[in-house]
Tab-separated table of C-alpha atoms in Angstrom:
chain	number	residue	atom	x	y	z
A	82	UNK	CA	-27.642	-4.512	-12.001
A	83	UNK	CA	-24.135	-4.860	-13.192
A	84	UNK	CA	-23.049	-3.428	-16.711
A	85	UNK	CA	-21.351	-5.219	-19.208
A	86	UNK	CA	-17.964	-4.611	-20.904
A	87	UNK	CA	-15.532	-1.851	-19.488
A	88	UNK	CA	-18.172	-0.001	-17.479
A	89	UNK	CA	-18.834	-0.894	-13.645
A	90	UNK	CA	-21.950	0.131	-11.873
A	91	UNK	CA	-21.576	2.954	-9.885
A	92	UNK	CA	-22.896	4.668	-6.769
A	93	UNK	CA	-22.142	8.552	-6.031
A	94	UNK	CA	-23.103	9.580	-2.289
A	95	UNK	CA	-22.779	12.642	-0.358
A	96	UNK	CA	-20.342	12.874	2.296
A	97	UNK	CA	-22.220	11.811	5.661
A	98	UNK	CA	-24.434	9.497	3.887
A	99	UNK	CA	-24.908	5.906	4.526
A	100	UNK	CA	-23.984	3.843	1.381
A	101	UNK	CA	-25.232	0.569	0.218
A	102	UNK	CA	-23.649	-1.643	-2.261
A	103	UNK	CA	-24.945	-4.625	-3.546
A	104	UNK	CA	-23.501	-7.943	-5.330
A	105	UNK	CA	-25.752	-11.023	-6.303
A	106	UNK	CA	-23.796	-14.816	-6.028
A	107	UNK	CA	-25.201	-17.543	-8.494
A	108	UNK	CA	-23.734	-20.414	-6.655
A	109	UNK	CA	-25.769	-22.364	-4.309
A	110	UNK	CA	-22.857	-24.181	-2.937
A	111	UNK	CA	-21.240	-20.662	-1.504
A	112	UNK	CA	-21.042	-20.315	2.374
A	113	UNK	CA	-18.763	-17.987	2.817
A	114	UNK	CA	-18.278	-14.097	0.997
A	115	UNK	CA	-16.105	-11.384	1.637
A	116	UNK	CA	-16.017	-7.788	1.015
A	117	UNK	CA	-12.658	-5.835	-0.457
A	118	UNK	CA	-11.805	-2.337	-1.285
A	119	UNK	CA	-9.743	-1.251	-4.261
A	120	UNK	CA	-8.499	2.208	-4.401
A	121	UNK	CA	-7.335	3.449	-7.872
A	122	UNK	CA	-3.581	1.775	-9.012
A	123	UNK	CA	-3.987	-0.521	-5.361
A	124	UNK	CA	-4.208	-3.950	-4.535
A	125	UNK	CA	-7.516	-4.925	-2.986
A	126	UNK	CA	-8.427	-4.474	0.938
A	127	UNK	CA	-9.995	-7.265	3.080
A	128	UNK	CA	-13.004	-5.571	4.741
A	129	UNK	CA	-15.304	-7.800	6.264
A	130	UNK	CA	-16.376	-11.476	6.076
A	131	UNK	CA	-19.174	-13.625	6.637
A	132	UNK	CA	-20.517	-17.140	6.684
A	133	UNK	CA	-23.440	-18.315	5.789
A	134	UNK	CA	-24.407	-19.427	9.125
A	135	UNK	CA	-25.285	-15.317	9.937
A	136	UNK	CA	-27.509	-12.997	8.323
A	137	UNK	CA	-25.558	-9.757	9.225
A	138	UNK	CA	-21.826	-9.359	10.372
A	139	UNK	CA	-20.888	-5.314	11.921
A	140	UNK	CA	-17.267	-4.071	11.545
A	141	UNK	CA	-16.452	-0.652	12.276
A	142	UNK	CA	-18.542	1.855	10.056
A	143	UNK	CA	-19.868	-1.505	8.199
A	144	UNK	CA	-21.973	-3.755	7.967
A	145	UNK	CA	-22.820	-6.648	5.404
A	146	UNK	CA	-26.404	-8.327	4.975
A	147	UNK	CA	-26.556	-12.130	3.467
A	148	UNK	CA	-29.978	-13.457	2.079
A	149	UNK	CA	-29.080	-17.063	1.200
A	150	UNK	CA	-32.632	-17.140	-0.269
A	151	UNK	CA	-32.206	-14.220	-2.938
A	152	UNK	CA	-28.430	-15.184	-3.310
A	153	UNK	CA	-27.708	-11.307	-2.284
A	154	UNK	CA	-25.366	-9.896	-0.104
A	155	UNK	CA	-25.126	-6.047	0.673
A	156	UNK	CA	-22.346	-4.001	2.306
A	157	UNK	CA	-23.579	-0.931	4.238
A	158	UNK	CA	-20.984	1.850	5.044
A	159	UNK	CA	-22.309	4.357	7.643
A	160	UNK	CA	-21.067	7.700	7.908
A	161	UNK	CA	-19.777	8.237	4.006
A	162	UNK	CA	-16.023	9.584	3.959
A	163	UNK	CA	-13.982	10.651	0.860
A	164	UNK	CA	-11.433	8.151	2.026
A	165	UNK	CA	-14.144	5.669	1.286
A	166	UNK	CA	-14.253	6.290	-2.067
A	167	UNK	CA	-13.335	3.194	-4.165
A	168	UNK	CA	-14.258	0.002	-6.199
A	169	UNK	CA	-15.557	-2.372	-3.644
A	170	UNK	CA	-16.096	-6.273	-4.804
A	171	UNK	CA	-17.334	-9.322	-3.252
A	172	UNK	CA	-15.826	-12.846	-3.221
A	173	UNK	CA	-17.547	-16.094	-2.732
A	174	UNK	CA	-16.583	-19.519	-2.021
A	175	UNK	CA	-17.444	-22.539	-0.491
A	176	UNK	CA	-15.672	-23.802	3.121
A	177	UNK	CA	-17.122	-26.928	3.099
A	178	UNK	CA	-14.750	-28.619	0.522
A	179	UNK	CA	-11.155	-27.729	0.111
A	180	UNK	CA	-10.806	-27.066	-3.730
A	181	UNK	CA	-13.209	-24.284	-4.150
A	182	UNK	CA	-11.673	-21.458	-5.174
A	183	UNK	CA	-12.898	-17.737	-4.377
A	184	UNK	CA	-15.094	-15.989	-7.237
A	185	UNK	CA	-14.992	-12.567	-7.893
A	186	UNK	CA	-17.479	-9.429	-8.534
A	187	UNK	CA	-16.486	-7.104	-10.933
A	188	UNK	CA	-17.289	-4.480	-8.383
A	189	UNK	CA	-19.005	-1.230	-7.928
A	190	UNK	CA	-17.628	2.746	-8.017
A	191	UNK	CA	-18.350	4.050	-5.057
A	192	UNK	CA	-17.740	8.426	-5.546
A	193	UNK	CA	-18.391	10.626	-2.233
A	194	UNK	CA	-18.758	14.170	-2.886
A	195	UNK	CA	-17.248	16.354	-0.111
B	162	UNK	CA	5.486	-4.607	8.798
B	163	UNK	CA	4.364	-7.442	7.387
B	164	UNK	CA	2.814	-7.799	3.761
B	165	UNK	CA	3.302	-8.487	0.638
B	166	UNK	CA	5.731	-6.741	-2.159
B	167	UNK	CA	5.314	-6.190	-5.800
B	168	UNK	CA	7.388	-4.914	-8.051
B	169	UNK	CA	7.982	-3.352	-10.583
B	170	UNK	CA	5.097	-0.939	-9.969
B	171	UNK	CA	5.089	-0.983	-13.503
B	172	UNK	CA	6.454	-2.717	-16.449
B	173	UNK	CA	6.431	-2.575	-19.804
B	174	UNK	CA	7.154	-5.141	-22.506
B	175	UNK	CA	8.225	-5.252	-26.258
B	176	UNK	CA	6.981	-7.925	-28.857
B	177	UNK	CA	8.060	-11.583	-28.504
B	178	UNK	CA	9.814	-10.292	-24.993
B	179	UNK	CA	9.684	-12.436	-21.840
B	180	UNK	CA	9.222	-10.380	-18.574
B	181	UNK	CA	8.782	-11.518	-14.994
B	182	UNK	CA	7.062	-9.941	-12.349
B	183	UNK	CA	7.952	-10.381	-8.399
B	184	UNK	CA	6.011	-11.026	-5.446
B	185	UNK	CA	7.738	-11.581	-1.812
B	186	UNK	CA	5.715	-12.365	0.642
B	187	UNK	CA	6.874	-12.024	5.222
B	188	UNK	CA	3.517	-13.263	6.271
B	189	UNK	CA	4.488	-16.609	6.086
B	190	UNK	CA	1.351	-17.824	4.150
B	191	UNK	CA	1.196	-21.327	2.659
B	192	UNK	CA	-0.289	-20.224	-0.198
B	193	UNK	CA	0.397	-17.728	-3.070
B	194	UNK	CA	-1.763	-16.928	-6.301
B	195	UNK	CA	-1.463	-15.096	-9.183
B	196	UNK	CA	-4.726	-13.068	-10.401
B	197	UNK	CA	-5.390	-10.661	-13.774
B	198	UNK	CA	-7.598	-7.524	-13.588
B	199	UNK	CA	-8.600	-6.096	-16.363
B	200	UNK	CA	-10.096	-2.587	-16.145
B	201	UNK	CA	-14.206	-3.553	-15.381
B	202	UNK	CA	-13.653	-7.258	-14.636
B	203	UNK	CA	-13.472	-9.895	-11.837
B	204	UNK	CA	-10.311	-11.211	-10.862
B	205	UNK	CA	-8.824	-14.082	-13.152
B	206	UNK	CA	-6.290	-16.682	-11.518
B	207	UNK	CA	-3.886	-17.433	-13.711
B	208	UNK	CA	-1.902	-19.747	-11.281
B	209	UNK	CA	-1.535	-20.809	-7.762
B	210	UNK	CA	0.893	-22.701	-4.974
B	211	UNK	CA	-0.169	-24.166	-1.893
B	212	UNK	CA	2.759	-25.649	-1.065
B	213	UNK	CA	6.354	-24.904	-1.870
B	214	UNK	CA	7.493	-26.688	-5.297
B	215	UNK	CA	4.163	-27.506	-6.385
B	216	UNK	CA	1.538	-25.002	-8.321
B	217	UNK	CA	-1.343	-25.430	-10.222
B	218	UNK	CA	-2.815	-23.705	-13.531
B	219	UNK	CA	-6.119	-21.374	-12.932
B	220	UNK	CA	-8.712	-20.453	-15.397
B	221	UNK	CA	-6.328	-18.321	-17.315
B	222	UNK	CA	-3.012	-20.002	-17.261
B	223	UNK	CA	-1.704	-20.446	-21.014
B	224	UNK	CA	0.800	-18.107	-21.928
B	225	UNK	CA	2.371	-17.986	-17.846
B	226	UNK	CA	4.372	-19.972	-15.926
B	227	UNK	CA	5.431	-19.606	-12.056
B	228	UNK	CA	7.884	-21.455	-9.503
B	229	UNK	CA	7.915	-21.777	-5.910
B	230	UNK	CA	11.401	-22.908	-4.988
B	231	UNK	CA	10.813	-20.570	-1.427
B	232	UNK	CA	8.386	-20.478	0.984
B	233	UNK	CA	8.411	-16.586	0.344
B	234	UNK	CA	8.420	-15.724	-2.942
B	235	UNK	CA	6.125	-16.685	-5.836
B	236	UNK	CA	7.332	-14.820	-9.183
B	237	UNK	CA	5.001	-14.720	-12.470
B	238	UNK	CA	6.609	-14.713	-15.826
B	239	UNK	CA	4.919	-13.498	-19.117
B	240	UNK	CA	5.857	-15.092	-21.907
B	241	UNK	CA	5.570	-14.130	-25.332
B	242	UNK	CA	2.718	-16.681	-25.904
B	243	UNK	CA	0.831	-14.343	-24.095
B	244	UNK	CA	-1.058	-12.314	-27.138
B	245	UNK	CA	-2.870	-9.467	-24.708
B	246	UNK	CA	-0.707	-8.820	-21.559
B	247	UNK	CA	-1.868	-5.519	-20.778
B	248	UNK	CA	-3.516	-5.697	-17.786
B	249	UNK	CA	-2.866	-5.591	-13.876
B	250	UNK	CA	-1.513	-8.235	-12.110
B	251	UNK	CA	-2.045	-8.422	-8.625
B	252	UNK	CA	-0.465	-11.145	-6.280
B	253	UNK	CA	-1.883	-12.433	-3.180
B	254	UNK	CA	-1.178	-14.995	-0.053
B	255	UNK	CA	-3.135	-16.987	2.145
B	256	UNK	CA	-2.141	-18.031	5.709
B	257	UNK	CA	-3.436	-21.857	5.074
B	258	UNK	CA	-3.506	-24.467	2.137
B	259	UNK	CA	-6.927	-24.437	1.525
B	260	UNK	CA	-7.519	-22.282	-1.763
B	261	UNK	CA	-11.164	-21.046	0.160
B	262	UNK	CA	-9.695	-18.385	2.743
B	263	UNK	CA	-9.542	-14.866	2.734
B	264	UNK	CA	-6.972	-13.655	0.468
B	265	UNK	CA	-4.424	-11.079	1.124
B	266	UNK	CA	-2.997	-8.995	-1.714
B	267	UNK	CA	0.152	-7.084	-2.761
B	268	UNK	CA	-0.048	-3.662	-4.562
B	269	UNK	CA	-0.063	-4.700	-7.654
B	270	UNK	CA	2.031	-4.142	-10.866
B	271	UNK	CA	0.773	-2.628	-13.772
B	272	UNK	CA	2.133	-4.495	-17.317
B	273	UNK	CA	2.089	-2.693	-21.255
B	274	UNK	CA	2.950	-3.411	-24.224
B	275	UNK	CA	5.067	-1.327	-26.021
């Protein structure tokens, strides 16, 4: 689960591995979430996106699961690279009405180790 | 190449001093926002514009103001109201009105307090 205060949860892999990072939602209402990267001193990366109308979206070398019932979405990198090493966050919001604004993880550390 | 430019990359500001930080956008995205990261937290709007002349306060507006007299450019002043404005400010642009699409962000500029 997420930590509190300054300190993000973290995930270290070894280079090659697959990684899995997770991020719970609390709002019922959200339909559609999106994944971003944020290398150190950077501004944030669009990844990959999905609706609630899918379970599983592939991009290249990712992949994010969405289980509406658990309110949990995952984002699976394949193939672990160095250059993947980053805070990754997800983002929620709702399509269906046009005042929702997106919602924001705090994010997870993901290390790879050469 | 299209995008979005911050800068300074980093500023820094005495007591009671009034600093403003730029963001130009070539995309030509209706929409601009403002968010706050501070280090181990979500992202925090402090203000956005879906239309040029018009913008509208976020969760964390007091102590900021904005215009958007062009299309293009969406700058964010600190005022001296603004009691803890270390942080990082990122700014970001989305190609519609709606405040629920996937968000595009600059680089970021880094703010002190000296």
């Amino acid at each position: 689960g997420e930590s509190v205060g300054l300190h993000l949860p973290t995930l270290s892999v070894q280079e090659g591995d697959n990684s899995i990072i997770n991020c719970a939602y609390s709002n019922s209402a959200s339909d559609y979430f999106i994944w971003y990267k944020q290398e150190s001193g950077k501004g944030p990366q669009f990844i990959i996106d999905i609706r609630s109308n899918m379970d599983k979206r592939q991009g290249q070398r990712v992949t994010v699961l969405l289980n509406k019932t658990v309110k949990h979405l995952s984002l699976q990198i394949a193939a672990t690279q160095p250059g993947d090493s980053a805070v990754y966050f997800c983002a929620e919001t709702s399509i269906r009405g046009s005042n929702y604004k997106l919602t924001f993880g705090k994010g997870t550390l993901l290390t790879v180790n050469p | 190449d299209g995008g979005i430019t911050q800068s300074p990359k980093y500023l820094f500001r005495k007591e009671g001093q009034n600093v403003t930080l730029s963001c130009e956008q070539n995309l030509n995205h209706d929409a601009m926002y403002w968010y706050r990261q501070d280090p181990g937290q979500g992202l925090r709007l402090i203000y956005y514009s879906q239309i040029v002349n018009d913008f509208q306060k976020g969760d964390i507006a007091e102590g900021y103001s904005v215009s958007r007299e062009k299309k293009e450019s969406f700058p964010l002043t600190v005022t001296s109201a603004q009691k803890n404005p270390t942080a990082f400010y990122l700014c970001a642009s989305s190609i519609g009105r709606r405040v629920n699409e996937k968000l595009f962000f600059g680089s970021g500029t880094q703010l002190s307090v000296l």
